[in-house]
Each structure stands twice: as structure tokens, then as C-alpha cells.
PDB file of C-alpha atoms and ligand atoms in Angstrom:
ATOM      1  CA  UNK W   1      15.296 -15.996 -20.092  1.00 44.00           C
ATOM      2  CA  UNK W   2      11.798 -17.463 -20.058  1.00 47.00           C
ATOM      3  CA  UNK W   3       9.189 -15.073 -21.400  1.00 48.00           C
ATOM      4  CA  UNK W   4       7.306 -13.362 -18.601  1.00 53.00           C
ATOM      5  CA  UNK W   5       9.985 -14.110 -16.039  1.00 69.00           C
ATOM      6  CA  UNK W   6      11.104 -11.070 -14.135  1.00 85.00           C
ATOM      7  CA  UNK W   7      14.548 -12.429 -13.210  1.00 90.00           C
ATOM      8  CA  UNK W   8      16.941 -14.526 -15.308  1.00 92.00           C
ATOM      9  CA  UNK W   9      17.748 -17.150 -12.650  1.00 94.00           C
ATOM     10  CA  UNK W  10      14.221 -17.882 -11.427  1.00 96.00           C
ATOM     11  CA  UNK W  11      11.595 -16.506  -9.074  1.00 97.00           C
ATOM     12  CA  UNK W  12      12.070 -14.972  -5.627  1.00 98.00           C
ATOM     13  CA  UNK W  13      10.518 -16.812  -2.710  1.00 98.00           C
ATOM     14  CA  UNK W  14      10.081 -14.854   0.539  1.00 98.00           C
ATOM     15  CA  UNK W  15       9.765 -16.864   3.741  1.00 97.00           C
ATOM     16  CA  UNK W  16       8.966 -14.874   6.870  1.00 96.00           C
ATOM     17  CA  UNK W  17       7.965 -15.783  10.393  1.00 94.00           C
ATOM     18  CA  UNK W  18       8.893 -15.619  14.070  1.00 92.00           C
ATOM     19  CA  UNK W  19      12.027 -17.058  15.715  1.00 86.00           C
ATOM     20  CA  UNK W  20      12.161 -20.828  15.628  1.00 84.00           C
ATOM     21  CA  UNK W  21       9.324 -21.284  13.130  1.00 89.00           C
ATOM     22  CA  UNK W  22      11.648 -23.315  10.908  1.00 87.00           C
ATOM     23  CA  UNK W  23      12.234 -20.631   8.286  1.00 91.00           C
ATOM     24  CA  UNK W  24      15.928 -21.141   7.717  1.00 91.00           C
ATOM     25  CA  UNK W  25      15.953 -24.931   7.528  1.00 92.00           C
ATOM     26  CA  UNK W  26      12.838 -24.843   5.332  1.00 96.00           C
ATOM     27  CA  UNK W  27      14.298 -22.133   3.093  1.00 97.00           C
ATOM     28  CA  UNK W  28      17.550 -24.084   2.713  1.00 97.00           C
ATOM     29  CA  UNK W  29      15.697 -27.269   1.722  1.00 98.00           C
ATOM     30  CA  UNK W  30      13.358 -25.452  -0.684  1.00 98.00           C
ATOM     31  CA  UNK W  31      16.348 -23.738  -2.313  1.00 98.00           C
ATOM     32  CA  UNK W  32      18.138 -27.047  -2.679  1.00 98.00           C
ATOM     33  CA  UNK W  33      15.076 -28.723  -4.259  1.00 98.00           C
ATOM     34  CA  UNK W  34      14.781 -25.910  -6.820  1.00 97.00           C
ATOM     35  CA  UNK W  35      18.513 -25.418  -7.415  1.00 97.00           C
ATOM     36  CA  UNK W  36      18.181 -21.898  -5.980  1.00 98.00           C
ATOM     37  CA  UNK W  37      20.384 -19.993  -3.551  1.00 97.00           C
ATOM     38  CA  UNK W  38      19.306 -19.491   0.060  1.00 98.00           C
ATOM     39  CA  UNK W  39      19.582 -16.036   1.611  1.00 98.00           C
ATOM     40  CA  UNK W  40      19.305 -16.162   5.405  1.00 97.00           C
ATOM     41  CA  UNK W  41      18.818 -12.466   6.164  1.00 97.00           C
ATOM     42  CA  UNK W  42      18.898 -13.086   9.927  1.00 95.00           C
ATOM     43  CA  UNK W  43      22.501 -14.280   9.524  1.00 97.00           C
ATOM     44  CA  UNK W  44      23.465 -10.770   8.356  1.00 97.00           C
ATOM     45  CA  UNK W  45      21.879  -9.139  11.434  1.00 97.00           C
ATOM     46  CA  UNK W  46      23.658 -11.759  13.530  1.00 97.00           C
ATOM     47  CA  UNK W  47      27.028 -11.062  11.896  1.00 98.00           C
ATOM     48  CA  UNK W  48      26.648  -7.308  12.501  1.00 98.00           C
ATOM     49  CA  UNK W  49      25.731  -8.040  16.136  1.00 98.00           C
ATOM     50  CA  UNK W  50      28.756 -10.306  16.556  1.00 98.00           C
ATOM     51  CA  UNK W  51      31.031  -7.721  14.958  1.00 98.00           C
ATOM     52  CA  UNK W  52      29.750  -4.918  17.225  1.00 98.00           C
ATOM     53  CA  UNK W  53      30.170  -7.076  20.329  1.00 98.00           C
ATOM     54  CA  UNK W  54      33.692  -8.028  19.253  1.00 98.00           C
ATOM     55  CA  UNK W  55      34.520  -4.384  18.571  1.00 98.00           C
ATOM     56  CA  UNK W  56      33.406  -3.561  22.121  1.00 98.00           C
ATOM     57  CA  UNK W  57      30.644  -1.184  21.022  1.00 97.00           C
ATOM     58  CA  UNK W  58      28.152  -1.229  23.927  1.00 96.00           C
ATOM     59  CA  UNK W  59      24.571  -2.192  23.089  1.00 96.00           C
ATOM     60  CA  UNK W  60      23.215   1.114  24.344  1.00 96.00           C
ATOM     61  CA  UNK W  61      25.289   2.893  21.652  1.00 97.00           C
ATOM     62  CA  UNK W  62      23.909   0.800  18.772  1.00 98.00           C
ATOM     63  CA  UNK W  63      21.035   3.210  18.114  1.00 96.00           C
ATOM     64  CA  UNK W  64      23.605   5.813  17.095  1.00 96.00           C
ATOM     65  CA  UNK W  65      25.617   3.628  14.684  1.00 97.00           C
ATOM     66  CA  UNK W  66      26.362   5.461  11.439  1.00 96.00           C
ATOM     67  CA  UNK W  67      26.772   3.847   8.036  1.00 95.00           C
ATOM     68  CA  UNK W  68      30.518   4.669   8.148  1.00 96.00           C
ATOM     69  CA  UNK W  69      30.818   2.810  11.466  1.00 97.00           C
ATOM     70  CA  UNK W  70      28.872  -0.105  10.013  1.00 97.00           C
ATOM     71  CA  UNK W  71      31.241  -0.158   7.024  1.00 96.00           C
ATOM     72  CA  UNK W  72      34.159  -0.345   9.436  1.00 97.00           C
ATOM     73  CA  UNK W  73      32.709  -3.454  11.102  1.00 97.00           C
ATOM     74  CA  UNK W  74      33.672  -5.140   7.827  1.00 97.00           C
ATOM     75  CA  UNK W  75      30.718  -7.561   7.590  1.00 97.00           C
ATOM     76  CA  UNK W  76      30.293  -9.302   4.244  1.00 96.00           C
ATOM     77  CA  UNK W  77      28.100 -12.027   2.760  1.00 95.00           C
ATOM     78  CA  UNK W  78      29.837 -14.101   0.089  1.00 95.00           C
ATOM     79  CA  UNK W  79      27.576 -15.946  -2.358  1.00 94.00           C
ATOM     80  CA  UNK W  80      28.310 -19.639  -2.795  1.00 94.00           C
ATOM     81  CA  UNK W  81      26.526 -22.478  -4.622  1.00 92.00           C
ATOM     82  CA  UNK W  82      23.813 -22.947  -2.020  1.00 95.00           C
ATOM     83  CA  UNK W  83      23.857 -19.842   0.154  1.00 96.00           C
ATOM     84  CA  UNK W  84      25.934 -17.072   1.694  1.00 96.00           C
ATOM     85  CA  UNK W  85      28.965 -17.270   3.955  1.00 97.00           C
ATOM     86  CA  UNK W  86      29.243 -14.418   6.449  1.00 97.00           C
ATOM     87  CA  UNK W  87      32.617 -12.944   7.344  1.00 98.00           C
ATOM     88  CA  UNK W  88      33.718 -10.260   9.803  1.00 98.00           C
ATOM     89  CA  UNK W  89      37.131  -8.741   9.163  1.00 97.00           C
ATOM     90  CA  UNK W  90      37.717 -11.454   6.579  1.00 98.00           C
ATOM     91  CA  UNK W  91      37.176 -14.331   9.035  1.00 98.00           C
ATOM     92  CA  UNK W  92      34.242 -16.709   8.691  1.00 98.00           C
ATOM     93  CA  UNK W  93      31.724 -16.356  11.553  1.00 98.00           C
ATOM     94  CA  UNK W  94      29.060 -18.936  10.699  1.00 97.00           C
ATOM     95  CA  UNK W  95      29.376 -20.657  14.084  1.00 96.00           C
ATOM     96  CA  UNK W  96      29.870 -17.519  16.172  1.00 98.00           C
ATOM     97  CA  UNK W  97      26.658 -15.914  14.917  1.00 97.00           C
ATOM     98  CA  UNK W  98      24.591 -18.717  16.553  1.00 93.00           C
ATOM     99  CA  UNK W  99      26.073 -18.126  20.007  1.00 94.00           C
ATOM    100  CA  UNK W 100      23.777 -17.401  22.996  1.00 90.00           C
ATOM    101  CA  UNK W 101      25.432 -13.980  23.252  1.00 95.00           C
ATOM    102  CA  UNK W 102      24.332 -13.095  19.720  1.00 96.00           C
ATOM    103  CA  UNK W 103      20.873 -14.631  20.309  1.00 90.00           C
ATOM    104  CA  UNK W 104      20.441 -12.365  23.310  1.00 93.00           C
ATOM    105  CA  UNK W 105      21.432  -9.156  21.471  1.00 96.00           C
ATOM    106  CA  UNK W 106      20.431  -9.524  17.827  1.00 95.00           C
ATOM    107  CA  UNK W 107      16.839  -8.239  18.128  1.00 93.00           C
ATOM    108  CA  UNK W 108      18.177  -5.021  19.552  1.00 95.00           C
ATOM    109  CA  UNK W 109      20.575  -4.594  16.626  1.00 97.00           C
ATOM    110  CA  UNK W 110      17.869  -5.487  14.089  1.00 95.00           C
ATOM    111  CA  UNK W 111      15.660  -2.708  15.488  1.00 93.00           C
ATOM    112  CA  UNK W 112      18.172   0.024  14.583  1.00 96.00           C
ATOM    113  CA  UNK W 113      16.860   1.824  11.457  1.00 94.00           C
ATOM    114  CA  UNK W 114      20.386   2.715  10.194  1.00 96.00           C
ATOM    115  CA  UNK W 115      21.354  -0.961  10.342  1.00 97.00           C
ATOM    116  CA  UNK W 116      18.310  -2.000   8.320  1.00 96.00           C
ATOM    117  CA  UNK W 117      18.959   0.695   5.720  1.00 96.00           C
ATOM    118  CA  UNK W 118      22.619  -0.290   5.528  1.00 96.00           C
ATOM    119  CA  UNK W 119      21.725  -3.927   4.872  1.00 96.00           C
ATOM    120  CA  UNK W 120      18.937  -3.362   2.380  1.00 96.00           C
ATOM    121  CA  UNK W 121      21.281  -2.774  -0.566  1.00 91.00           C
ATOM    122  CA  UNK W 122      23.185  -6.012   0.026  1.00 91.00           C
ATOM    123  CA  UNK W 123      19.987  -8.046   0.414  1.00 95.00           C
ATOM    124  CA  UNK W 124      18.377  -6.595  -2.720  1.00 95.00           C
ATOM    125  CA  UNK W 125      21.559  -7.113  -4.701  1.00 92.00           C
ATOM    126  CA  UNK W 126      21.450 -10.791  -3.713  1.00 91.00           C
ATOM    127  CA  UNK W 127      17.995 -11.002  -5.289  1.00 93.00           C
ATOM    128  CA  UNK W 128      18.800  -9.066  -8.465  1.00 92.00           C
ATOM    129  CA  UNK W 129      18.976 -12.180 -10.649  1.00 93.00           C
ATOM    130  CA  UNK W 130      16.202 -14.111  -8.868  1.00 96.00           C
ATOM    131  CA  UNK W 131      16.593 -17.833  -8.197  1.00 97.00           C
ATOM    132  CA  UNK W 132      16.518 -17.049  -4.490  1.00 97.00           C
ATOM    133  CA  UNK W 133      14.775 -18.270  -1.354  1.00 98.00           C
ATOM    134  CA  UNK W 134      15.135 -15.505   1.231  1.00 98.00           C
ATOM    135  CA  UNK W 135      14.028 -15.883   4.837  1.00 97.00           C
ATOM    136  CA  UNK W 136      13.609 -13.299   7.579  1.00 96.00           C
ATOM    137  CA  UNK W 137      11.004 -11.035   9.158  1.00 94.00           C
ATOM    138  CA  UNK W 138      10.353  -8.387   6.504  1.00 95.00           C
ATOM    139  CA  UNK W 139      11.326 -10.129   3.275  1.00 97.00           C
ATOM    140  CA  UNK W 140       7.819 -10.210   1.777  1.00 97.00           C
ATOM    141  CA  UNK W 141       6.801  -6.839   3.219  1.00 96.00           C
ATOM    142  CA  UNK W 142       9.894  -4.649   2.711  1.00 96.00           C
ATOM    143  CA  UNK W 143      12.936  -6.302   1.089  1.00 97.00           C
ATOM    144  CA  UNK W 144      11.229  -8.098  -1.806  1.00 97.00           C
ATOM    145  CA  UNK W 145       7.617  -6.841  -1.872  1.00 97.00           C
ATOM    146  CA  UNK W 146       7.341  -8.121  -5.463  1.00 95.00           C
ATOM    147  CA  UNK W 147       8.438 -11.694  -4.641  1.00 97.00           C
ATOM    148  CA  UNK W 148       6.512 -14.180  -6.780  1.00 97.00           C
ATOM    149  CA  UNK W 149       5.808 -16.369  -3.748  1.00 98.00           C
ATOM    150  CA  UNK W 150       5.494 -15.281  -0.114  1.00 98.00           C
ATOM    151  CA  UNK W 151       5.035 -17.742   2.718  1.00 98.00           C
ATOM    152  CA  UNK W 152       4.508 -16.830   6.369  1.00 97.00           C
ATOM    153  CA  UNK W 153       5.482 -19.660   8.692  1.00 95.00           C
ATOM    154  CA  UNK W 154       3.947 -19.953  12.149  1.00 94.00           C
ATOM    155  CA  UNK W 155       4.191 -22.598  14.881  1.00 93.00           C
ATOM    156  CA  UNK W 156       3.204 -23.005  18.506  1.00 94.00           C
ATOM    157  CA  UNK W 157       5.813 -21.305  20.815  1.00 93.00           C
ATOM    158  CA  UNK W 158       6.586 -24.492  22.749  1.00 94.00           C
ATOM    159  CA  UNK W 159       7.131 -26.432  19.548  1.00 93.00           C
ATOM    160  CA  UNK W 160       9.403 -23.650  18.283  1.00 93.00           C
ATOM    161  CA  UNK W 161      11.349 -23.755  21.572  1.00 94.00           C
ATOM    162  CA  UNK W 162      11.696 -27.528  21.375  1.00 92.00           C
ATOM    163  CA  UNK W 163      13.064 -27.315  17.819  1.00 89.00           C
ATOM    164  CA  UNK W 164      15.512 -24.571  18.774  1.00 87.00           C
ATOM    165  CA  UNK W 165      16.843 -26.660  21.688  1.00 91.00           C
ATOM    166  CA  UNK W 166      17.184 -29.757  19.494  1.00 89.00           C
ATOM    167  CA  UNK W 167      19.077 -27.644  16.982  1.00 83.00           C
ATOM    168  CA  UNK W 168      21.412 -26.557  19.794  1.00 82.00           C
ATOM    169  CA  UNK W 169      22.161 -30.199  20.546  1.00 87.00           C
ATOM    170  CA  UNK W 170      19.877 -30.758  23.557  1.00 88.00           C
ATOM    171  CA  UNK W 171      18.479 -34.179  22.624  1.00 84.00           C
ATOM    172  CA  UNK W 172      15.721 -34.435  25.255  1.00 90.00           C
ATOM    173  CA  UNK W 173      15.050 -31.005  26.764  1.00 91.00           C
ATOM    174  CA  UNK W 174      13.163 -30.904  30.089  1.00 94.00           C
ATOM    175  CA  UNK W 175       9.780 -29.122  30.283  1.00 95.00           C
ATOM    176  CA  UNK W 176      11.565 -26.346  32.221  1.00 96.00           C
ATOM    177  CA  UNK W 177      14.153 -25.927  29.434  1.00 95.00           C
ATOM    178  CA  UNK W 178      11.340 -25.730  26.873  1.00 96.00           C
ATOM    179  CA  UNK W 179       9.424 -23.160  28.983  1.00 96.00           C
ATOM    180  CA  UNK W 180      12.532 -20.997  29.396  1.00 96.00           C
ATOM    181  CA  UNK W 181      13.399 -21.128  25.688  1.00 94.00           C
ATOM    182  CA  UNK W 182       9.759 -20.386  24.728  1.00 95.00           C
ATOM    183  CA  UNK W 183       9.901 -17.299  26.959  1.00 95.00           C
ATOM    184  CA  UNK W 184      13.152 -16.166  25.261  1.00 92.00           C
ATOM    185  CA  UNK W 185      11.649 -16.689  21.801  1.00 92.00           C
ATOM    186  CA  UNK W 186       8.504 -14.776  22.733  1.00 92.00           C
ATOM    187  CA  UNK W 187      10.675 -11.968  24.091  1.00 92.00           C
ATOM    188  CA  UNK W 188      12.392 -11.718  20.707  1.00 89.00           C
ATOM    189  CA  UNK W 189       9.055 -11.929  18.850  1.00 91.00           C
ATOM    190  CA  UNK W 190       7.812  -9.036  20.960  1.00 92.00           C
ATOM    191  CA  UNK W 191      10.818  -6.845  20.048  1.00 91.00           C
ATOM    192  CA  UNK W 192      10.750  -7.945  16.381  1.00 90.00           C
ATOM    193  CA  UNK W 193       7.037  -7.319  15.894  1.00 92.00           C
ATOM    194  CA  UNK W 194       6.691  -4.050  17.793  1.00 93.00           C
ATOM    195  CA  UNK W 195       9.751  -2.159  16.490  1.00 92.00           C
ATOM    196  CA  UNK W 196       9.107   0.978  14.492  1.00 91.00           C
ATOM    197  CA  UNK W 197      10.923  -0.033  11.302  1.00 91.00           C
ATOM    198  CA  UNK W 198      10.039  -3.105   9.217  1.00 91.00           C
ATOM    199  CA  UNK W 199       8.469  -5.125  12.049  1.00 91.00           C
ATOM    200  CA  UNK W 200       7.789  -8.836  11.776  1.00 91.00           C
ATOM    201  CA  UNK W 201       4.491  -8.944   9.913  1.00 90.00           C
ATOM    202  CA  UNK W 202       2.653 -11.132   7.490  1.00 94.00           C
ATOM    203  CA  UNK W 203       2.401  -9.621   3.993  1.00 95.00           C
ATOM    204  CA  UNK W 204      -1.204  -9.330   2.808  1.00 95.00           C
ATOM    205  CA  UNK W 205      -0.465 -11.633  -0.125  1.00 97.00           C
ATOM    206  CA  UNK W 206       1.512 -14.236   1.857  1.00 97.00           C
ATOM    207  CA  UNK W 207       0.326 -17.816   2.249  1.00 97.00           C
ATOM    208  CA  UNK W 208       0.271 -18.735   5.953  1.00 96.00           C
ATOM    209  CA  UNK W 209       1.630 -22.165   6.841  1.00 95.00           C
ATOM    210  CA  UNK W 210       1.315 -23.508  10.404  1.00 93.00           C
ATOM    211  CA  UNK W 211       4.143 -25.985  10.844  1.00 91.00           C
ATOM    212  CA  UNK W 212       3.348 -27.073  14.450  1.00 92.00           C
ATOM    213  CA  UNK W 213       2.143 -30.508  13.395  1.00 91.00           C
ATOM    214  CA  UNK W 214       3.691 -30.634   9.939  1.00 90.00           C
ATOM    215  CA  UNK W 215       6.380 -33.082   9.041  1.00 88.00           C
ATOM    216  CA  UNK W 216       9.445 -31.236   7.696  1.00 91.00           C
ATOM    217  CA  UNK W 217       9.495 -33.036   4.331  1.00 94.00           C
ATOM    218  CA  UNK W 218       5.815 -32.224   3.778  1.00 93.00           C
ATOM    219  CA  UNK W 219       6.256 -28.585   4.594  1.00 93.00           C
ATOM    220  CA  UNK W 220       9.178 -28.291   2.174  1.00 97.00           C
ATOM    221  CA  UNK W 221       7.228 -30.155  -0.469  1.00 96.00           C
ATOM    222  CA  UNK W 222       4.192 -27.893  -0.045  1.00 95.00           C
ATOM    223  CA  UNK W 223       6.313 -24.786  -0.659  1.00 97.00           C
ATOM    224  CA  UNK W 224       8.195 -26.337  -3.594  1.00 98.00           C
ATOM    225  CA  UNK W 225       4.848 -27.162  -5.235  1.00 97.00           C
ATOM    226  CA  UNK W 226       3.590 -23.605  -4.744  1.00 97.00           C
ATOM    227  CA  UNK W 227       6.881 -22.293  -6.163  1.00 97.00           C
ATOM    228  CA  UNK W 228       6.632 -24.503  -9.260  1.00 97.00           C
ATOM    229  CA  UNK W 229       3.063 -23.327  -9.805  1.00 96.00           C
ATOM    230  CA  UNK W 230       4.437 -19.758  -9.873  1.00 95.00           C
ATOM    231  CA  UNK W 231       7.202 -20.410 -12.358  1.00 93.00           C
ATOM    232  CA  UNK W 232       9.943 -21.605 -10.009  1.00 91.00           C
TER     233      UNK W 232
HETATM  234  O1   DC P   1      15.971 -15.577  11.975  1.00 61.91           O
HETATM  235  P1   DC P   1      17.025 -15.255  13.007  1.00 61.91           P
HETATM  236  O2   DC P   1      16.720 -15.780  14.379  1.00 61.91           O
HETATM  237  O3   DC P   1      18.399 -15.638  12.578  1.00 61.91           O
HETATM  238  O4   DC P   1      16.991 -13.651  13.114  1.00 61.91           O
HETATM  239  C1   DC P   1      17.872 -12.963  13.953  1.00 61.91           C
HETATM  240  C2   DC P   1      17.277 -11.587  14.323  1.00 61.91           C
HETATM  241  O5   DC P   1      17.321 -10.718  13.207  1.00 61.91           O
HETATM  242  C3   DC P   1      15.852 -11.598  14.841  1.00 61.91           C
HETATM  243  O6   DC P   1      15.807 -10.962  16.112  1.00 61.91           O
HETATM  244  C4   DC P   1      15.072 -10.801  13.879  1.00 61.91           C
HETATM  245  C5   DC P   1      16.067 -10.087  13.035  1.00 61.91           C
HETATM  246  N1   DC P   1      15.714 -10.125  11.617  1.00 61.91           N
HETATM  247  C6   DC P   1      15.046  -9.050  11.120  1.00 61.91           C
HETATM  248  O7   DC P   1      14.734  -8.129  11.865  1.00 61.91           O
HETATM  249  N2   DC P   1      14.737  -8.998   9.809  1.00 61.91           N
HETATM  250  C7   DC P   1      15.057 -10.006   8.996  1.00 61.91           C
HETATM  251  N3   DC P   1      14.745  -9.940   7.703  1.00 61.91           N
HETATM  252  C8   DC P   1      15.736 -11.134   9.507  1.00 61.91           C
HETATM  253  C9   DC P   1      16.043 -11.164  10.843  1.00 61.91           C
END
């Protein structure tokens, strides 16, 4: 362990920002450049949402979910070389958690305080040894407030919508598609940033990076350089 290092496997990098700001792809690339593991915290909220939908628990009952009921949903994140694989009832759900149905419901699940409390232990455990790039909404503010590097990613809503649609395989989205997706993203931002518990917010000590006009490789490089300067 390097002297002065708080964690044996490296620093913790917290990447927060709104839906479609490029957090997950950026976090994955930064982790790969540093030989760190990527923790996509949104994937956990997505897996819980998928599990609840599959279990037939109606969305208007989610506010009352208890930790015992959450345990029974059997959602787990399994650490691998590069990141975490999510399973529900032992079956991998990495594709299912990106479905439109999950997109439409996940903000509601993520606003339930009992769900956030339930997940906190698993997320913090993932960071116990450091060497982690974690992305989400409250990573720098609540989950890892002591992270050595915090970055808050922002981008213009239409650009975020365009990226999301490209990611979903729509090669040349029409202006109407982009408008509709931008409205959906802003709807989620609204729920995520106005909820009572751990809302989407920039940590006071986070570096803000506007990626609207940034080339992906440059944005990754900028964060890797900041991370190296902080011992990563
Ligand atoms: O980043 P994403 O789109 O996969 O996030 C899915 C949802 O989970 C989103 O509505 C916000 C929520 N989320 C959260 O509340 N806190 C986090 N740390 C990560 C995601």
C-alpha cells in the first residue's frame, strides 16, 4: 500500500450527472485506462426496478417496500475484472435493465428511501478497497463523500437525447425523436433532482465537465489526467 493512500487498490473516482450525460461510458473507459473497476450504480436501481416489475409489485406500492421484501427480490451485483454483473433470481439481467419499461419506471424506484438505504451497503462495500470509478447521481454527495476525485458531467439535453438514441441503435434519429427523448430525459432529471432523499446534485468539491462539444476520447483523457494527479 502506497503511503498516504486511503485504499489498497487505488483511489475512488465519483462521476455524477443527469441521464444521458455520458457518465457510464465515460466511467467504463476511465476505469479501463486506470485498471480500475467500474461501478454503475444506476444498474442496481435498474435491476431492482426490473425485479419488482417481474414480481408483479405495482409501482404505487414501491414506496412501502421493506428491506425484507427487497431481499426477496434477490438482486445481486457480482464483481468481475472490469465491472459488476447484475442478476435477479440468479439470472443475468444486463440487457433487460436497459428496456424502455425499466427506463420509464426506474426514477420512481430510485426515489424510495428504503431502496436507497438498502443499496448503500452494497455500493460502499464495492468501494472498500478503492480502485473504483463509480457513476450515478449521489456518488460524490452521499455514497462516497470522501472520494479523491469527483466529476460532475453535464451536457445539453438535445445532445444527451441524441446520444441515448444512438446507444439504442437509432442511427439517424429525426428531430421529433430527439425532442421526444429530450423530454423523457428532462422528466427523469426533474424526478431525480427534486426527490427528498439523495437528489441529483453537484458536490461542492466536484469538477464540472460540460461534454456537449467534447470528443469522447478527450473527455476520458481529461478525467484520467485528473485522477493521476490525485494518486490514481
Ligand atoms: O444512470 P442511469 O440512467 O442508469 O440511472 C437510472 C436511475 O437510477 C435514474 O433515474 C437515477 C437513479 N440513480 C440514482 O438515483 N442514484 C444513483 N446513484 C444512480 C442512479
